Amino acid sequence: MGTSASVPSAARGTSATLIARGGARWLVDCGEGTQRQLLRSGLGLTDLDAILLTHLHGDHFLGLPGIFKTYGLRGRERELLLVGPPGVDALLDTLHPVIGRLPFRLDVMEAGPGAVIREDGMEIRAFHTDHGVRSLGYAVVEDDRPGVFDVDTARVLGVTPGPDFGVLQRGGEVRTADGTVVRPDQVMGEAREGRTVVLSGDTRPCDATKDAARGADLLVHEATFTTEDRERAIETRHSTALEAATLARDAGVRMLALTHISTRVHPREVKAEARGVFAGTVVPRDFDQVEIPFRERGVPRLVPVQERVGRGARDDGPAAAEAPATLPDATL
Ligand SMILES: [Zn+2]
Ligand SMILES: [Zn+2]
């Protein structure tokens, strides 16, 4: 939703990345104007399940009051989880006069390394990063899925289609009509690895990110600068495109998406520098998507916004249809 570092540009908003899995929606960072970015993306201001902040620099949280207020005006009732490093509680206290009362419960979680969200078949884990302030990266990690059930083999072994198939798929043994015992490992293929997406947030390249990203389907890493500005990257605890690509290569990720691009550098240069080291690098623009299929179905793919919303999309954003107003009359 936002791929620019520190300040927005005409074409790029400040940090915000939406993760969608099934019906779940999580937002990692919420820079100024994120609610408008969500609307412009064509996805709409979806009812987020959680917002995860990587750290408390303004370009990563200034969009919170706006989103909270709009949810309030809409009459949102479902609770919203806000996760961030220590300090996020105090930040909310500071913002309280701005935000005021909300009709929904805001659960604030100050997190350290470890699982911060656990849901059916997946979890989101936080890890420490290196940005000179308290900062976290996040890894969205799916559980492995059971292997494929081999119907033909089950039949040959004499298992009757029906409830016994289910017993085997859930890991139980069954006894066939002639008394033979069939074990699940005879009819179930290898477990299939779940998908993993890792988001670095703002950081120097660090081992914690590399460990979390080992073999990941997608690493979203910041690349604020190119090597030309390496000194500045070290001073400000950011990464260069070359450094991010080197980390991605060493971690063996399948795709690297670079974000948090400084307005001082052209994204084309960022991409060229990174691809010299890691060919599977993309530099998404705002509203681009990365689709991550299950591994047996293909490889991650960058879906440029024009492809998603059809031809005729404007260069500075999708020609998203105006949604009908959903807000009651209100004065802000
Ligand atoms: Zn930043
Ligand atoms: Zn920062």
mmCIF file of C-alpha atoms and ligand atoms in Angstrom:
data_model
loop_
_atom_site.group_PDB
_atom_site.id
_atom_site.type_symbol
_atom_site.label_atom_id
_atom_site.label_comp_id
_atom_site.label_asym_id
_atom_site.label_seq_id
_atom_site.Cartn_x
_atom_site.Cartn_y
_atom_site.Cartn_z
ATOM 1 C CA MET A 1 0.000 0.000 0.000
ATOM 2 C CA GLY A 2 2.966 2.277 0.599
ATOM 3 C CA THR A 3 6.546 1.744 -0.538
ATOM 4 C CA SER A 4 8.293 5.071 0.062
ATOM 5 C CA ALA A 5 10.844 5.762 2.789
ATOM 6 C CA SER A 6 10.274 8.507 5.370
ATOM 7 C CA VAL A 7 8.152 10.802 3.195
ATOM 8 C CA PRO A 8 5.526 10.167 0.547
ATOM 9 C CA SER A 9 6.106 11.037 -3.090
ATOM 10 C CA ALA A 10 3.470 11.745 -5.747
ATOM 11 C CA ALA A 11 3.487 8.075 -6.721
ATOM 12 C CA ARG A 12 4.323 6.347 -3.436
ATOM 13 C CA GLY A 13 2.846 6.446 0.036
ATOM 14 C CA THR A 14 4.748 5.803 3.265
ATOM 15 C CA SER A 15 5.091 2.321 4.730
ATOM 16 C CA ALA A 16 2.144 -0.057 4.724
ATOM 17 C CA THR A 17 1.904 -3.648 3.521
ATOM 18 C CA LEU A 18 -1.340 -5.594 3.459
ATOM 19 C CA ILE A 19 -1.210 -9.359 3.914
ATOM 20 C CA ALA A 20 -4.251 -11.366 2.883
ATOM 21 C CA ARG A 21 -4.678 -15.069 3.610
ATOM 22 C CA GLY A 22 -8.095 -16.630 3.209
ATOM 23 C CA GLY A 23 -10.436 -14.136 4.848
ATOM 24 C CA ALA A 24 -7.767 -12.723 7.180
ATOM 25 C CA ARG A 25 -6.269 -9.264 6.632
ATOM 26 C CA TRP A 26 -3.249 -7.938 8.467
ATOM 27 C CA LEU A 27 -1.548 -4.629 7.901
ATOM 28 C CA VAL A 28 2.147 -4.289 8.613
ATOM 29 C CA ASP A 29 2.904 -0.627 9.365
ATOM 30 C CA CYS A 30 0.476 2.176 8.781
ATOM 31 C CA GLY A 31 2.100 5.292 7.362
ATOM 32 C CA GLU A 32 0.246 8.555 6.896
ATOM 33 C CA GLY A 33 -2.595 8.237 4.405
ATOM 34 C CA THR A 34 -2.812 4.449 4.538
ATOM 35 C CA GLN A 35 -6.609 4.413 4.665
ATOM 36 C CA ARG A 36 -6.717 6.372 1.420
ATOM 37 C CA GLN A 37 -4.139 4.020 -0.091
ATOM 38 C CA LEU A 38 -6.392 1.076 0.786
ATOM 39 C CA LEU A 39 -9.316 2.801 -0.920
ATOM 40 C CA ARG A 40 -7.253 3.670 -3.977
ATOM 41 C CA SER A 41 -5.934 0.120 -4.228
ATOM 42 C CA GLY A 42 -9.411 -1.079 -5.144
ATOM 43 C CA LEU A 43 -9.478 -3.377 -2.109
ATOM 44 C CA GLY A 44 -11.328 -0.847 -0.005
ATOM 45 C CA LEU A 45 -10.860 -0.002 3.656
ATOM 46 C CA THR A 46 -11.150 -3.607 4.701
ATOM 47 C CA ASP A 47 -11.921 -4.576 8.302
ATOM 48 C CA LEU A 48 -8.397 -5.429 9.347
ATOM 49 C CA ASP A 49 -7.851 -8.202 11.874
ATOM 50 C CA ALA A 50 -4.647 -6.670 13.180
ATOM 51 C CA ILE A 51 -2.125 -3.921 12.556
ATOM 52 C CA LEU A 52 1.497 -4.809 13.247
ATOM 53 C CA LEU A 53 3.984 -1.992 13.669
ATOM 54 C CA THR A 54 7.655 -2.661 13.008
ATOM 55 C CA HIS A 55 8.777 0.400 14.999
ATOM 56 C CA LEU A 56 7.584 3.787 16.091
ATOM 57 C CA HIS A 57 9.005 6.164 13.493
ATOM 58 C CA GLY A 58 6.315 8.471 12.149
ATOM 59 C CA ASP A 59 6.369 7.140 8.598
ATOM 60 C CA HIS A 60 5.188 3.787 10.012
ATOM 61 C CA PHE A 61 2.337 4.807 12.320
ATOM 62 C CA LEU A 62 0.926 8.238 11.410
ATOM 63 C CA GLY A 63 -1.931 6.587 9.522
ATOM 64 C CA LEU A 64 -3.353 5.012 12.685
ATOM 65 C CA PRO A 65 -5.579 7.878 13.908
ATOM 66 C CA GLY A 66 -7.243 8.210 10.507
ATOM 67 C CA ILE A 67 -8.030 4.517 10.200
ATOM 68 C CA PHE A 68 -9.259 4.293 13.793
ATOM 69 C CA LYS A 69 -11.542 7.299 13.341
ATOM 70 C CA THR A 70 -13.032 5.933 10.124
ATOM 71 C CA TYR A 71 -13.671 2.544 11.711
ATOM 72 C CA GLY A 72 -15.324 4.432 14.560
ATOM 73 C CA LEU A 73 -17.578 6.416 12.222
ATOM 74 C CA ARG A 74 -18.525 3.201 10.474
ATOM 75 C CA GLY A 75 -19.545 1.732 13.791
ATOM 76 C CA ARG A 76 -17.026 -1.070 13.776
ATOM 77 C CA GLU A 77 -17.713 -3.359 16.723
ATOM 78 C CA ARG A 78 -15.171 -6.119 16.266
ATOM 79 C CA GLU A 79 -12.027 -5.685 18.349
ATOM 80 C CA LEU A 80 -8.812 -4.697 16.590
ATOM 81 C CA LEU A 81 -5.388 -5.941 17.600
ATOM 82 C CA LEU A 82 -2.458 -3.539 17.438
ATOM 83 C CA VAL A 83 0.966 -5.148 17.838
ATOM 84 C CA GLY A 84 4.241 -3.287 18.120
ATOM 85 C CA PRO A 85 7.502 -3.078 20.030
ATOM 86 C CA PRO A 86 7.547 -1.729 23.601
ATOM 87 C CA GLY A 87 6.476 1.906 23.483
ATOM 88 C CA VAL A 88 3.322 1.307 21.497
ATOM 89 C CA ASP A 89 1.198 1.607 24.665
ATOM 90 C CA ALA A 90 2.682 5.023 25.411
ATOM 91 C CA LEU A 91 2.192 6.035 21.783
ATOM 92 C CA LEU A 92 -1.512 5.229 22.034
ATOM 93 C CA ASP A 93 -1.738 7.287 25.232
ATOM 94 C CA THR A 94 -0.156 10.209 23.395
ATOM 95 C CA LEU A 95 -2.559 9.838 20.486
ATOM 96 C CA HIS A 96 -5.583 9.486 22.745
ATOM 97 C CA PRO A 97 -6.698 13.141 22.577
ATOM 98 C CA VAL A 98 -6.580 12.850 18.773
ATOM 99 C CA ILE A 99 -8.343 9.520 18.521
ATOM 100 C CA GLY A 100 -10.876 9.943 21.296
ATOM 101 C CA ARG A 101 -13.382 7.250 22.161
ATOM 102 C CA LEU A 102 -13.816 4.335 19.803
ATOM 103 C CA PRO A 103 -16.863 2.055 19.610
ATOM 104 C CA PHE A 104 -14.665 -1.009 19.269
ATOM 105 C CA ARG A 105 -12.061 -2.505 21.549
ATOM 106 C CA LEU A 106 -8.452 -1.819 20.667
ATOM 107 C CA ASP A 107 -6.181 -4.526 22.064
ATOM 108 C CA VAL A 108 -2.621 -3.292 22.263
ATOM 109 C CA MET A 109 0.186 -5.829 22.490
ATOM 110 C CA GLU A 110 3.759 -4.810 23.202
ATOM 111 C CA ALA A 111 5.689 -7.657 21.674
ATOM 112 C CA GLY A 112 9.140 -9.167 21.800
ATOM 113 C CA PRO A 113 10.448 -12.080 19.758
ATOM 114 C CA GLY A 114 8.020 -14.984 19.370
ATOM 115 C CA ALA A 115 4.493 -15.697 18.212
ATOM 116 C CA VAL A 116 2.187 -12.676 18.327
ATOM 117 C CA ILE A 117 -0.786 -14.094 16.405
ATOM 118 C CA ARG A 118 -1.823 -17.741 16.269
ATOM 119 C CA GLU A 119 -4.606 -18.786 13.935
ATOM 120 C CA ASP A 120 -5.843 -21.848 12.214
ATOM 121 C CA GLY A 121 -2.891 -23.318 10.327
ATOM 122 C CA MET A 122 -0.482 -20.408 10.755
ATOM 123 C CA GLU A 123 1.187 -17.972 13.070
ATOM 124 C CA ILE A 124 2.862 -14.589 12.888
ATOM 125 C CA ARG A 125 6.173 -14.385 14.718
ATOM 126 C CA ALA A 126 8.061 -11.253 15.656
ATOM 127 C CA PHE A 127 11.847 -10.993 15.691
ATOM 128 C CA HIS A 128 14.266 -8.257 16.757
ATOM 129 C CA THR A 129 15.823 -6.160 14.018
ATOM 130 C CA ASP A 130 18.600 -3.545 13.998
ATOM 131 C CA HIS A 131 17.279 -0.019 13.420
ATOM 132 C CA GLY A 132 18.717 1.943 16.341
ATOM 133 C CA VAL A 133 15.306 2.038 18.076
ATOM 134 C CA ARG A 134 13.166 -0.815 19.383
ATOM 135 C CA SER A 135 12.156 -2.545 16.176
ATOM 136 C CA LEU A 136 10.622 -5.804 15.021
ATOM 137 C CA GLY A 137 10.344 -7.796 11.842
ATOM 138 C CA TYR A 138 7.481 -10.219 11.301
ATOM 139 C CA ALA A 139 7.321 -13.691 9.793
ATOM 140 C CA VAL A 140 3.996 -15.118 8.638
ATOM 141 C CA VAL A 141 4.518 -18.863 8.860
ATOM 142 C CA GLU A 142 2.019 -21.483 7.780
ATOM 143 C CA ASP A 143 1.993 -24.950 9.324
ATOM 144 C CA ASP A 144 2.898 -27.834 7.079
ATOM 145 C CA ARG A 145 -0.104 -29.426 5.420
ATOM 146 C CA PRO A 146 -0.699 -33.176 5.357
ATOM 147 C CA GLY A 147 0.418 -34.997 2.223
ATOM 148 C CA VAL A 148 -1.934 -35.930 -0.587
ATOM 149 C CA PHE A 149 -4.190 -38.919 0.074
ATOM 150 C CA ASP A 150 -3.580 -41.651 -2.509
ATOM 151 C CA VAL A 151 -7.071 -42.915 -3.312
ATOM 152 C CA ASP A 152 -5.913 -45.595 -5.774
ATOM 153 C CA THR A 153 -3.478 -47.178 -3.338
ATOM 154 C CA ALA A 154 -6.109 -47.120 -0.592
ATOM 155 C CA ARG A 155 -8.533 -48.993 -2.844
ATOM 156 C CA VAL A 156 -5.875 -51.531 -3.875
ATOM 157 C CA LEU A 157 -5.152 -52.152 -0.194
ATOM 158 C CA GLY A 158 -8.823 -52.914 0.273
ATOM 159 C CA VAL A 159 -9.982 -49.768 2.096
ATOM 160 C CA THR A 160 -13.645 -49.059 1.436
ATOM 161 C CA PRO A 161 -14.302 -45.478 0.252
ATOM 162 C CA GLY A 162 -16.184 -43.583 2.943
ATOM 163 C CA PRO A 163 -15.466 -42.897 6.609
ATOM 164 C CA ASP A 164 -12.291 -45.037 6.580
ATOM 165 C CA PHE A 165 -10.723 -42.624 4.053
ATOM 166 C CA GLY A 166 -11.263 -39.822 6.548
ATOM 167 C CA VAL A 167 -9.760 -41.860 9.385
ATOM 168 C CA LEU A 168 -6.576 -42.396 7.354
ATOM 169 C CA GLN A 169 -6.386 -38.741 6.319
ATOM 170 C CA ARG A 170 -6.560 -37.723 9.978
ATOM 171 C CA GLY A 171 -3.706 -40.061 10.842
ATOM 172 C CA GLY A 172 -5.620 -43.123 12.100
ATOM 173 C CA GLU A 173 -5.332 -46.780 11.114
ATOM 174 C CA VAL A 174 -8.200 -48.769 9.617
ATOM 175 C CA ARG A 175 -8.952 -52.478 9.301
ATOM 176 C CA THR A 176 -10.183 -53.733 5.913
ATOM 177 C CA ALA A 177 -12.927 -56.321 5.339
ATOM 178 C CA ASP A 178 -10.385 -59.178 5.289
ATOM 179 C CA GLY A 179 -8.809 -57.986 8.518
ATOM 180 C CA THR A 180 -5.663 -56.301 7.150
ATOM 181 C CA VAL A 181 -4.544 -53.159 9.004
ATOM 182 C CA VAL A 182 -3.762 -50.155 6.750
ATOM 183 C CA ARG A 183 -1.594 -47.396 8.197
ATOM 184 C CA PRO A 184 -1.742 -43.733 7.101
ATOM 185 C CA ASP A 185 1.872 -43.734 5.903
ATOM 186 C CA GLN A 186 0.877 -46.336 3.278
ATOM 187 C CA VAL A 187 -1.631 -43.996 1.653
ATOM 188 C CA MET A 188 -0.536 -40.433 2.542
ATOM 189 C CA GLY A 189 2.180 -38.587 0.600
ATOM 190 C CA GLU A 190 4.887 -36.437 2.197
ATOM 191 C CA ALA A 191 3.754 -33.498 4.297
ATOM 192 C CA ARG A 192 3.672 -30.312 2.209
ATOM 193 C CA GLU A 193 5.498 -27.261 3.458
ATOM 194 C CA GLY A 194 3.451 -24.220 4.375
ATOM 195 C CA ARG A 195 4.135 -20.793 2.939
ATOM 196 C CA THR A 196 6.300 -18.201 4.664
ATOM 197 C CA VAL A 197 6.397 -14.444 4.183
ATOM 198 C CA VAL A 198 8.912 -12.348 6.100
ATOM 199 C CA LEU A 199 8.845 -8.559 6.490
ATOM 200 C CA SER A 200 11.999 -6.883 7.709
ATOM 201 C CA GLY A 201 10.688 -3.431 8.557
ATOM 202 C CA ASP A 202 13.391 -0.740 8.721
ATOM 203 C CA THR A 203 16.702 -2.324 9.601
ATOM 204 C CA ARG A 204 20.338 -2.900 8.834
ATOM 205 C CA PRO A 205 20.798 -6.364 7.353
ATOM 206 C CA CYS A 206 20.818 -8.687 10.376
ATOM 207 C CA ASP A 207 21.022 -12.381 11.265
ATOM 208 C CA ALA A 208 17.553 -12.437 12.824
ATOM 209 C CA THR A 209 16.019 -11.457 9.488
ATOM 210 C CA LYS A 210 18.182 -13.972 7.664
ATOM 211 C CA ASP A 211 17.202 -16.770 10.063
ATOM 212 C CA ALA A 212 13.505 -15.941 9.833
ATOM 213 C CA ALA A 213 13.722 -15.753 6.043
ATOM 214 C CA ARG A 214 15.551 -19.042 5.482
ATOM 215 C CA GLY A 215 13.798 -20.735 2.552
ATOM 216 C CA ALA A 216 10.899 -18.242 2.695
ATOM 217 C CA ASP A 217 8.570 -17.832 -0.254
ATOM 218 C CA LEU A 218 8.793 -14.063 -0.025
ATOM 219 C CA LEU A 219 11.060 -11.667 1.832
ATOM 220 C CA VAL A 220 9.867 -8.071 1.911
ATOM 221 C CA HIS A 221 13.010 -6.173 2.832
ATOM 222 C CA GLU A 222 13.685 -2.494 3.047
ATOM 223 C CA ALA A 223 16.165 -0.995 0.594
ATOM 224 C CA THR A 224 16.184 2.658 1.469
ATOM 225 C CA PHE A 225 19.418 3.341 -0.387
ATOM 226 C CA THR A 226 21.791 2.039 -3.040
ATOM 227 C CA THR A 227 25.485 1.411 -2.464
ATOM 228 C CA GLU A 228 26.282 4.995 -3.442
ATOM 229 C CA ASP A 229 24.670 6.036 -0.134
ATOM 230 C CA ARG A 230 26.032 3.150 1.939
ATOM 231 C CA GLU A 231 27.535 5.450 4.600
ATOM 232 C CA ARG A 232 24.181 7.053 5.080
ATOM 233 C CA ALA A 233 22.516 3.640 5.295
ATOM 234 C CA ILE A 234 24.870 2.669 8.117
ATOM 235 C CA GLU A 235 24.348 5.975 9.947
ATOM 236 C CA THR A 236 20.567 5.776 9.778
ATOM 237 C CA ARG A 237 20.383 1.994 10.376
ATOM 238 C CA HIS A 238 18.881 1.219 6.985
ATOM 239 C CA SER A 239 19.911 -1.193 4.204
ATOM 240 C CA THR A 240 21.148 -0.790 0.674
ATOM 241 C CA ALA A 241 19.654 -2.753 -2.214
ATOM 242 C CA LEU A 242 22.877 -4.741 -2.489
ATOM 243 C CA GLU A 243 22.800 -5.658 1.197
ATOM 244 C CA ALA A 244 19.155 -6.732 1.083
ATOM 245 C CA ALA A 245 19.786 -8.838 -2.029
ATOM 246 C CA THR A 246 22.836 -10.477 -0.468
ATOM 247 C CA LEU A 247 20.792 -11.409 2.595
ATOM 248 C CA ALA A 248 17.992 -12.776 0.396
ATOM 249 C CA ARG A 249 20.453 -14.871 -1.582
ATOM 250 C CA ASP A 250 22.131 -16.227 1.560
ATOM 251 C CA ALA A 251 18.762 -17.066 3.114
ATOM 252 C CA GLY A 252 17.669 -18.882 -0.036
ATOM 253 C CA VAL A 253 14.334 -17.072 -0.401
ATOM 254 C CA ARG A 254 12.233 -17.585 -3.488
ATOM 255 C CA MET A 255 11.398 -13.938 -4.074
ATOM 256 C CA LEU A 256 12.692 -10.637 -2.681
ATOM 257 C CA ALA A 257 10.455 -7.580 -2.758
ATOM 258 C CA LEU A 258 12.269 -4.338 -1.973
ATOM 259 C CA THR A 259 10.364 -1.527 -0.341
ATOM 260 C CA HIS A 260 10.911 1.665 1.723
ATOM 261 C CA ILE A 261 12.636 3.285 -1.262
ATOM 262 C CA SER A 262 14.159 6.702 -0.651
ATOM 263 C CA THR A 263 12.913 9.533 -2.823
ATOM 264 C CA ARG A 264 16.630 10.232 -3.469
ATOM 265 C CA VAL A 265 17.014 7.165 -5.657
ATOM 266 C CA HIS A 266 15.161 5.815 -8.692
ATOM 267 C CA PRO A 267 13.504 2.422 -8.114
ATOM 268 C CA ARG A 268 15.089 1.269 -11.381
ATOM 269 C CA GLU A 269 18.554 1.686 -9.842
ATOM 270 C CA VAL A 270 17.468 -0.151 -6.714
ATOM 271 C CA LYS A 271 16.249 -3.059 -8.813
ATOM 272 C CA ALA A 272 19.351 -3.169 -11.024
ATOM 273 C CA GLU A 273 21.693 -3.171 -8.040
ATOM 274 C CA ALA A 274 19.797 -5.950 -6.266
ATOM 275 C CA ARG A 275 19.373 -8.131 -9.334
ATOM 276 C CA GLY A 276 23.124 -8.177 -9.827
ATOM 277 C CA VAL A 277 23.211 -10.357 -6.706
ATOM 278 C CA PHE A 278 19.765 -11.932 -6.529
ATOM 279 C CA ALA A 279 17.814 -12.343 -9.759
ATOM 280 C CA GLY A 280 14.503 -12.999 -8.009
ATOM 281 C CA THR A 281 14.185 -9.371 -6.894
ATOM 282 C CA VAL A 282 11.167 -7.184 -7.552
ATOM 283 C CA VAL A 283 10.569 -3.559 -6.568
ATOM 284 C CA PRO A 284 6.794 -3.278 -6.312
ATOM 285 C CA ARG A 285 5.029 0.002 -6.792
ATOM 286 C CA ASP A 286 2.162 1.010 -4.535
ATOM 287 C CA PHE A 287 -0.855 -1.278 -5.127
ATOM 288 C CA ASP A 288 1.150 -4.028 -6.840
ATOM 289 C CA GLN A 289 0.546 -7.468 -5.338
ATOM 290 C CA VAL A 290 2.607 -10.586 -4.875
ATOM 291 C CA GLU A 291 0.643 -13.802 -5.169
ATOM 292 C CA ILE A 292 2.080 -16.781 -3.354
ATOM 293 C CA PRO A 293 0.612 -20.109 -4.436
ATOM 294 C CA PHE A 294 1.109 -23.322 -2.506
ATOM 295 C CA ARG A 295 4.509 -24.671 -3.510
ATOM 296 C CA GLU A 296 3.180 -27.566 -5.546
ATOM 297 C CA ARG A 297 1.221 -25.060 -7.640
ATOM 298 C CA GLY A 298 3.940 -22.687 -8.715
ATOM 299 C CA VAL A 299 6.188 -19.821 -7.704
ATOM 300 C CA PRO A 300 5.456 -16.382 -6.225
ATOM 301 C CA ARG A 301 4.462 -13.847 -8.824
ATOM 302 C CA LEU A 302 4.393 -10.055 -8.897
ATOM 303 C CA VAL A 303 1.034 -8.869 -10.181
ATOM 304 C CA PRO A 304 1.425 -5.260 -11.302
ATOM 305 C CA VAL A 305 -1.512 -3.066 -10.464
ATOM 306 C CA GLN A 306 -2.355 -2.518 -14.155
ATOM 307 C CA GLU A 307 -2.830 -6.234 -14.639
ATOM 308 C CA ARG A 308 -5.067 -6.472 -11.601
ATOM 309 C CA VAL A 309 -7.396 -3.604 -12.392
ATOM 310 C CA GLY A 310 -7.225 -3.949 -16.164
ATOM 311 C CA ARG A 311 -5.852 -1.725 -18.862
ATOM 312 C CA GLY A 312 -6.661 1.908 -18.592
ATOM 313 C CA ALA A 313 -5.338 2.129 -15.080
ATOM 314 C CA ARG A 314 -3.598 5.402 -14.576
ATOM 315 C CA ASP A 315 0.086 5.484 -14.015
ATOM 316 C CA ASP A 316 -0.266 6.956 -10.562
ATOM 317 C CA GLY A 317 -2.743 4.398 -9.285
ATOM 318 C CA PRO A 318 -5.587 2.120 -10.271
ATOM 319 C CA ALA A 319 -8.787 3.462 -11.733
ATOM 320 C CA ALA A 320 -10.679 1.995 -8.824
ATOM 321 C CA ALA A 321 -14.406 2.508 -9.049
ATOM 322 C CA GLU A 322 -15.698 4.940 -6.479
ATOM 323 C CA ALA A 323 -17.330 2.929 -3.771
ATOM 324 C CA PRO A 324 -20.672 4.241 -2.541
ATOM 325 C CA ALA A 325 -20.347 6.229 0.657
ATOM 326 C CA THR A 326 -20.594 3.991 3.686
ATOM 327 C CA LEU A 327 -20.107 6.674 6.288
ATOM 328 C CA PRO A 328 -22.965 8.250 8.165
ATOM 329 C CA ASP A 329 -23.061 12.046 8.080
ATOM 330 C CA ALA A 330 -20.578 13.247 10.597
ATOM 331 C CA THR A 331 -18.444 16.227 11.376
ATOM 332 C CA LEU A 332 -14.808 15.627 12.080
HETATM 333 ZN ZN ZN B 1 10.808 4.208 7.791
HETATM 334 ZN ZN ZN B 2 12.540 3.857 10.731
#
